[in-house]
Amino acid sequence: MNGYFLNKKIDALELRIKEQQEQIDAIEKRLKERQPTGKRFQPPTQEQVVDYICNELQKLCGADALTFSEKFIAHYEANGWKVGRNAMKDWKASVRKWDIEQFNKTTNVTIKNGKFDSTNAERIYKDAFNI
């Protein structure tokens, strides 16, 4: 008689193990579906930004594209490549979001305090980068 109850207990435990293994498999499957493809965000180089603006977007070229890319990269480097509080996922989307047209051959260049006109600002820029 003890053998009968022992076998019943073993069967119940095996059934419970099977159910728990199915739950584990389902959880592992959901975790695999959630995980990213392994592609991590890499901040762009200045050349990549200029190339994207000139060739793919066809918005700016030359010095305007260079100016835009410098400001774009400096802004996001200062913020740790974050958009708000979230880590950036796609820098190209951020480029598209920026107002690119404001960098298109601006004639009234001023520095924050308003003391420099476009000629002086251009001279200071060239001096800073030894152009």
CSV table of N, CA and C in Angstrom, one decimal, residues 18-121:
chain,number,residue,atom,x,y,z
A,18,LYS,N,7.2,19.3,-14.6
A,18,LYS,CA,6.9,19.6,-16.1
A,18,LYS,C,6.2,20.9,-16.2
A,19,GLU,N,5.2,21.2,-15.4
A,19,GLU,CA,4.5,22.5,-15.5
A,19,GLU,C,5.5,23.7,-15.2
A,20,GLN,N,6.4,23.6,-14.3
A,20,GLN,CA,7.3,24.6,-14.0
A,20,GLN,C,8.4,24.8,-15.1
A,21,GLN,N,8.8,23.7,-15.7
A,21,GLN,CA,9.7,23.8,-16.8
A,21,GLN,C,9.0,24.5,-18.0
A,22,GLU,N,7.7,24.2,-18.2
A,22,GLU,CA,7.0,25.0,-19.3
A,22,GLU,C,6.9,26.5,-19.0
A,23,GLN,N,6.7,26.8,-17.7
A,23,GLN,CA,6.7,28.2,-17.4
A,23,GLN,C,8.1,28.9,-17.6
A,24,ILE,N,9.1,28.2,-17.2
A,24,ILE,CA,10.5,28.7,-17.4
A,24,ILE,C,10.8,28.9,-18.9
A,25,ASP,N,10.4,27.9,-19.7
A,25,ASP,CA,10.6,28.0,-21.2
A,25,ASP,C,9.8,29.2,-21.8
A,26,ALA,N,8.6,29.4,-21.3
A,26,ALA,CA,7.8,30.6,-21.8
A,26,ALA,C,8.5,31.9,-21.4
A,27,ILE,N,9.0,32.0,-20.2
A,27,ILE,CA,9.7,33.2,-19.7
A,27,ILE,C,10.9,33.5,-20.5
A,28,GLU,N,11.7,32.4,-20.8
A,28,GLU,CA,12.9,32.5,-21.6
A,28,GLU,C,12.6,33.0,-23.0
A,29,LYS,N,11.5,32.5,-23.5
A,29,LYS,CA,11.1,32.9,-24.9
A,29,LYS,C,10.8,34.4,-24.9
A,30,ARG,N,10.0,34.8,-23.9
A,30,ARG,CA,9.7,36.3,-23.8
A,30,ARG,C,10.9,37.1,-23.7
A,31,LEU,N,11.9,36.7,-22.9
A,31,LEU,CA,13.1,37.5,-22.7
A,31,LEU,C,13.9,37.6,-24.0
A,32,LYS,N,14.0,36.5,-24.7
A,32,LYS,CA,14.7,36.5,-26.0
A,32,LYS,C,14.0,37.4,-27.0
A,33,GLU,N,12.7,37.5,-27.0
A,33,GLU,CA,12.0,38.4,-27.9
A,33,GLU,C,12.2,39.9,-27.5
A,34,ARG,N,12.4,40.2,-26.2
A,34,ARG,CA,12.6,41.5,-25.7
A,34,ARG,C,14.0,42.0,-26.0
A,35,GLN,N,15.0,41.2,-26.0
A,35,GLN,CA,16.4,41.6,-26.1
A,35,GLN,C,16.7,42.2,-27.4
A,36,PRO,N,17.5,43.3,-27.4
A,36,PRO,CA,17.8,43.9,-28.7
A,36,PRO,C,18.7,43.0,-29.5
A,37,THR,N,18.9,43.4,-30.7
A,37,THR,CA,19.7,42.6,-31.6
A,37,THR,C,21.2,42.6,-31.3
A,38,GLY,N,21.6,43.3,-30.3
A,38,GLY,CA,23.0,43.3,-30.0
A,38,GLY,C,23.7,44.6,-30.6
A,39,LYS,N,23.0,45.3,-31.4
A,39,LYS,CA,23.5,46.5,-32.0
A,39,LYS,C,23.5,47.7,-31.0
A,40,ARG,N,24.6,48.1,-30.5
A,40,ARG,CA,24.7,49.2,-29.5
A,40,ARG,C,24.9,50.5,-30.3
A,41,PHE,N,24.4,51.6,-29.6
A,41,PHE,CA,24.5,52.9,-30.2
A,41,PHE,C,26.0,53.4,-30.2
A,42,GLN,N,26.4,53.9,-31.4
A,42,GLN,CA,27.8,54.4,-31.5
A,42,GLN,C,27.6,55.9,-31.9
A,43,PRO,N,28.2,56.8,-31.2
A,43,PRO,CA,28.1,58.2,-31.6
A,43,PRO,C,28.7,58.4,-32.9
A,44,PRO,N,28.2,59.3,-33.8
A,44,PRO,CA,28.7,59.4,-35.1
A,44,PRO,C,29.9,60.3,-35.1
A,45,THR,N,30.7,60.1,-36.1
A,45,THR,CA,31.9,61.0,-36.3
A,45,THR,C,31.4,62.3,-37.1
A,46,GLN,N,32.2,63.3,-37.1
A,46,GLN,CA,31.8,64.5,-37.8
A,46,GLN,C,31.6,64.2,-39.3
A,47,GLU,N,32.4,63.4,-39.9
A,47,GLU,CA,32.3,63.0,-41.3
A,47,GLU,C,31.0,62.3,-41.6
A,48,GLN,N,30.6,61.4,-40.7
A,48,GLN,CA,29.3,60.7,-40.9
A,48,GLN,C,28.1,61.7,-40.9
A,49,VAL,N,28.2,62.7,-40.0
A,49,VAL,CA,27.1,63.7,-39.9
A,49,VAL,C,27.1,64.5,-41.2
A,50,VAL,N,28.2,65.0,-41.6
A,50,VAL,CA,28.3,65.8,-42.8
A,50,VAL,C,27.8,65.0,-44.0
A,51,ASP,N,28.3,63.7,-44.1
A,51,ASP,CA,27.9,62.8,-45.2
A,51,ASP,C,26.4,62.6,-45.2
A,52,TYR,N,25.8,62.4,-44.1
A,52,TYR,CA,24.4,62.2,-44.0
A,52,TYR,C,23.6,63.5,-44.4
A,53,ILE,N,24.0,64.6,-43.9
A,53,ILE,CA,23.3,65.9,-44.3
A,53,ILE,C,23.4,66.2,-45.8
A,54,CYS,N,24.6,66.0,-46.3
A,54,CYS,CA,24.9,66.4,-47.7
A,54,CYS,C,24.3,65.3,-48.7
A,55,ASN,N,24.5,64.1,-48.5
A,55,ASN,CA,24.2,63.0,-49.4
A,55,ASN,C,22.8,62.5,-49.3
A,56,GLU,N,22.4,62.1,-48.0
A,56,GLU,CA,21.1,61.5,-47.8
A,56,GLU,C,20.0,62.5,-47.7
A,57,LEU,N,20.2,63.5,-46.9
A,57,LEU,CA,19.1,64.5,-46.7
A,57,LEU,C,19.2,65.6,-47.8
A,58,GLN,N,20.4,65.8,-48.3
A,58,GLN,CA,20.6,66.9,-49.3
A,58,GLN,C,20.1,68.2,-48.9
A,59,LYS,N,20.4,68.6,-47.6
A,59,LYS,CA,20.0,69.9,-47.0
A,59,LYS,C,21.1,70.9,-47.1
A,60,LEU,N,22.2,70.5,-46.6
A,60,LEU,CA,23.4,71.4,-46.6
A,60,LEU,C,24.6,70.8,-47.2
A,61,CYS,N,25.5,71.6,-47.6
A,61,CYS,CA,26.8,71.1,-48.1
A,61,CYS,C,27.9,72.1,-47.7
A,62,GLY,N,29.1,71.7,-47.8
A,62,GLY,CA,30.2,72.6,-47.6
A,62,GLY,C,30.4,73.1,-46.1
A,63,ALA,N,30.7,74.4,-46.0
A,63,ALA,CA,30.9,75.0,-44.7
A,63,ALA,C,29.7,74.9,-43.8
A,64,ASP,N,28.5,75.1,-44.4
A,64,ASP,CA,27.3,75.0,-43.6
A,64,ASP,C,27.1,73.6,-42.9
A,65,ALA,N,27.3,72.6,-43.7
A,65,ALA,CA,27.2,71.2,-43.2
A,65,ALA,C,28.3,71.0,-42.1
A,66,LEU,N,29.4,71.5,-42.3
A,66,LEU,CA,30.5,71.4,-41.3
A,66,LEU,C,30.1,72.1,-40.0
A,67,THR,N,29.6,73.3,-40.1
A,67,THR,CA,29.1,74.1,-38.9
A,67,THR,C,28.0,73.3,-38.2
A,68,PHE,N,27.1,72.8,-39.0
A,68,PHE,CA,26.0,72.1,-38.3
A,68,PHE,C,26.5,70.9,-37.6
A,69,SER,N,27.4,70.1,-38.2
A,69,SER,CA,27.9,68.9,-37.6
A,69,SER,C,28.6,69.2,-36.3
A,70,GLU,N,29.4,70.3,-36.4
A,70,GLU,CA,30.2,70.6,-35.2
A,70,GLU,C,29.2,71.0,-34.0
A,71,LYS,N,28.2,71.7,-34.3
A,71,LYS,CA,27.3,72.1,-33.2
A,71,LYS,C,26.5,70.9,-32.8
A,72,PHE,N,26.1,70.1,-33.7
A,72,PHE,CA,25.3,68.9,-33.3
A,72,PHE,C,26.1,68.0,-32.4
A,73,ILE,N,27.3,67.7,-32.8
A,73,ILE,CA,28.1,66.7,-32.0
A,73,ILE,C,28.5,67.4,-30.7
A,74,ALA,N,28.8,68.6,-30.7
A,74,ALA,CA,29.2,69.3,-29.4
A,74,ALA,C,28.0,69.3,-28.5
A,75,HIS,N,26.8,69.5,-29.0
A,75,HIS,CA,25.6,69.5,-28.1
A,75,HIS,C,25.4,68.2,-27.5
A,76,TYR,N,25.4,67.1,-28.3
A,76,TYR,CA,25.1,65.8,-27.7
A,76,TYR,C,26.3,65.2,-26.9
A,77,GLU,N,27.5,65.6,-27.2
A,77,GLU,CA,28.6,65.2,-26.4
A,77,GLU,C,28.5,65.8,-25.0
A,78,ALA,N,28.1,67.1,-25.0
A,78,ALA,CA,27.9,67.7,-23.7
A,78,ALA,C,26.8,67.1,-22.9
A,79,ASN,N,25.8,66.5,-23.6
A,79,ASN,CA,24.6,65.9,-22.9
A,79,ASN,C,24.8,64.4,-22.7
A,80,GLY,N,25.9,63.9,-23.0
A,80,GLY,CA,26.2,62.4,-22.9
A,80,GLY,C,25.4,61.6,-23.9
A,81,TRP,N,25.1,62.1,-25.1
A,81,TRP,CA,24.3,61.5,-26.1
A,81,TRP,C,23.0,61.0,-25.6
A,82,LYS,N,22.3,61.9,-24.9
A,82,LYS,CA,21.0,61.7,-24.4
A,82,LYS,C,20.0,62.6,-25.0
A,83,VAL,N,18.8,62.1,-25.2
A,83,VAL,CA,17.7,62.9,-25.6
A,83,VAL,C,16.7,63.0,-24.5
A,84,GLY,N,16.7,64.2,-23.8
A,84,GLY,CA,16.0,64.3,-22.6
A,84,GLY,C,16.7,63.5,-21.5
A,85,ARG,N,16.0,62.6,-20.9
A,85,ARG,CA,16.6,61.7,-19.9
A,85,ARG,C,17.0,60.3,-20.5
A,86,ASN,N,16.6,60.1,-21.7
A,86,ASN,CA,16.8,58.8,-22.4
A,86,ASN,C,18.1,58.8,-23.2
A,87,ALA,N,18.7,57.6,-23.3
A,87,ALA,CA,19.9,57.4,-24.1
A,87,ALA,C,19.5,57.5,-25.6
A,88,MET,N,20.3,58.1,-26.4
A,88,MET,CA,20.0,58.2,-27.8
A,88,MET,C,20.1,56.9,-28.5
A,89,LYS,N,19.1,56.6,-29.4
A,89,LYS,CA,19.1,55.3,-30.1
A,89,LYS,C,19.5,55.5,-31.5
A,90,ASP,N,19.1,56.6,-32.1
A,90,ASP,CA,19.3,56.9,-33.5
A,90,ASP,C,19.7,58.3,-33.8
A,91,TRP,N,21.0,58.6,-34.1
A,91,TRP,CA,21.5,59.9,-34.2
A,91,TRP,C,20.9,60.5,-35.5
A,92,LYS,N,20.6,59.7,-36.5
A,92,LYS,CA,20.1,60.3,-37.7
A,92,LYS,C,18.7,60.9,-37.5
A,93,ALA,N,17.9,60.3,-36.7
A,93,ALA,CA,16.6,60.9,-36.3
A,93,ALA,C,16.8,62.2,-35.6
A,94,SER,N,17.8,62.3,-34.8
A,94,SER,CA,18.1,63.5,-34.1
A,94,SER,C,18.5,64.6,-35.0
A,95,VAL,N,19.3,64.3,-36.0
A,95,VAL,CA,19.7,65.2,-37.1
A,95,VAL,C,18.5,65.8,-37.8
A,96,ARG,N,17.6,64.8,-38.2
A,96,ARG,CA,16.4,65.3,-38.9
A,96,ARG,C,15.5,66.2,-38.0
A,97,LYS,N,15.5,66.0,-36.7
A,97,LYS,CA,14.7,66.8,-35.8
A,97,LYS,C,15.3,68.2,-35.7
A,98,TRP,N,16.6,68.4,-35.8
A,98,TRP,CA,17.2,69.7,-35.7
A,98,TRP,C,16.8,70.6,-36.8
A,99,ASP,N,16.7,71.9,-36.6
A,99,ASP,CA,16.4,72.8,-37.6
A,99,ASP,C,17.6,73.1,-38.5
A,100,ILE,N,17.7,72.3,-39.5
A,100,ILE,CA,18.9,72.3,-40.4
A,100,ILE,C,18.9,73.6,-41.2
A,101,GLU,N,17.8,74.1,-41.6
A,101,GLU,CA,17.7,75.3,-42.4
A,101,GLU,C,18.3,76.5,-41.8
A,102,GLN,N,18.4,76.6,-40.5
A,102,GLN,CA,19.0,77.8,-39.8
A,102,GLN,C,20.5,77.9,-40.1
A,103,PHE,N,21.1,76.8,-40.5
A,103,PHE,CA,22.5,76.8,-40.8
A,103,PHE,C,22.8,77.1,-42.3
A,104,ASN,N,21.8,77.3,-43.0
A,104,ASN,CA,21.9,77.5,-44.5
A,104,ASN,C,22.3,78.9,-44.8
A,105,LYS,N,23.6,79.2,-44.9
A,105,LYS,CA,24.1,80.5,-45.3
A,105,LYS,C,23.6,81.7,-44.5
A,106,THR,N,23.7,81.6,-43.2
A,106,THR,CA,23.2,82.7,-42.4
A,106,THR,C,24.2,83.9,-42.6
A,107,THR,N,23.6,85.1,-42.8
A,107,THR,CA,24.3,86.3,-43.1
A,107,THR,C,24.6,87.1,-41.8
A,108,ASN,N,23.7,87.1,-40.9
A,108,ASN,CA,23.8,87.9,-39.7
A,108,ASN,C,24.3,87.0,-38.5
A,109,VAL,N,25.5,86.7,-38.6
A,109,VAL,CA,26.1,85.9,-37.5
A,109,VAL,C,26.5,86.8,-36.3
A,110,THR,N,26.0,86.5,-35.2
A,110,THR,CA,26.4,87.2,-34.0
A,110,THR,C,26.7,86.2,-32.9
A,111,ILE,N,27.6,86.7,-32.0
A,111,ILE,CA,27.9,85.9,-30.8
A,111,ILE,C,27.0,86.3,-29.7
A,112,LYS,N,26.8,85.5,-28.7
A,112,LYS,CA,25.8,85.7,-27.7
A,112,LYS,C,25.7,87.2,-27.2
A,113,ASN,N,26.8,87.8,-26.9
A,113,ASN,CA,26.7,89.2,-26.4
A,113,ASN,C,26.4,90.2,-27.4
A,114,GLY,N,26.3,89.8,-28.7
A,114,GLY,CA,25.9,90.7,-29.8
A,114,GLY,C,27.0,91.7,-30.2
A,115,LYS,N,28.2,91.6,-29.8
A,115,LYS,CA,29.3,92.6,-30.1
A,115,LYS,C,30.0,92.3,-31.4
A,116,PHE,N,29.8,91.1,-31.9
A,116,PHE,CA,30.5,90.8,-33.2
A,116,PHE,C,29.6,90.7,-34.3
A,117,ASP,N,30.0,91.3,-35.5
A,117,ASP,CA,29.2,91.1,-36.7
A,117,ASP,C,29.7,89.8,-37.4
A,118,SER,N,29.2,89.6,-38.6
A,118,SER,CA,29.5,88.3,-39.3
A,118,SER,C,31.0,88.3,-39.7
A,119,THR,N,31.6,89.4,-40.0
A,119,THR,CA,33.0,89.4,-40.5
A,119,THR,C,33.9,89.0,-39.3
A,120,ASN,N,33.6,89.7,-38.1
A,120,ASN,CA,34.4,89.3,-37.0
A,120,ASN,C,34.2,87.9,-36.5
A,121,ALA,N,33.0,87.4,-36.5
A,121,ALA,CA,32.7,86.1,-36.1
A,121,ALA,C,33.4,85.1,-37.0
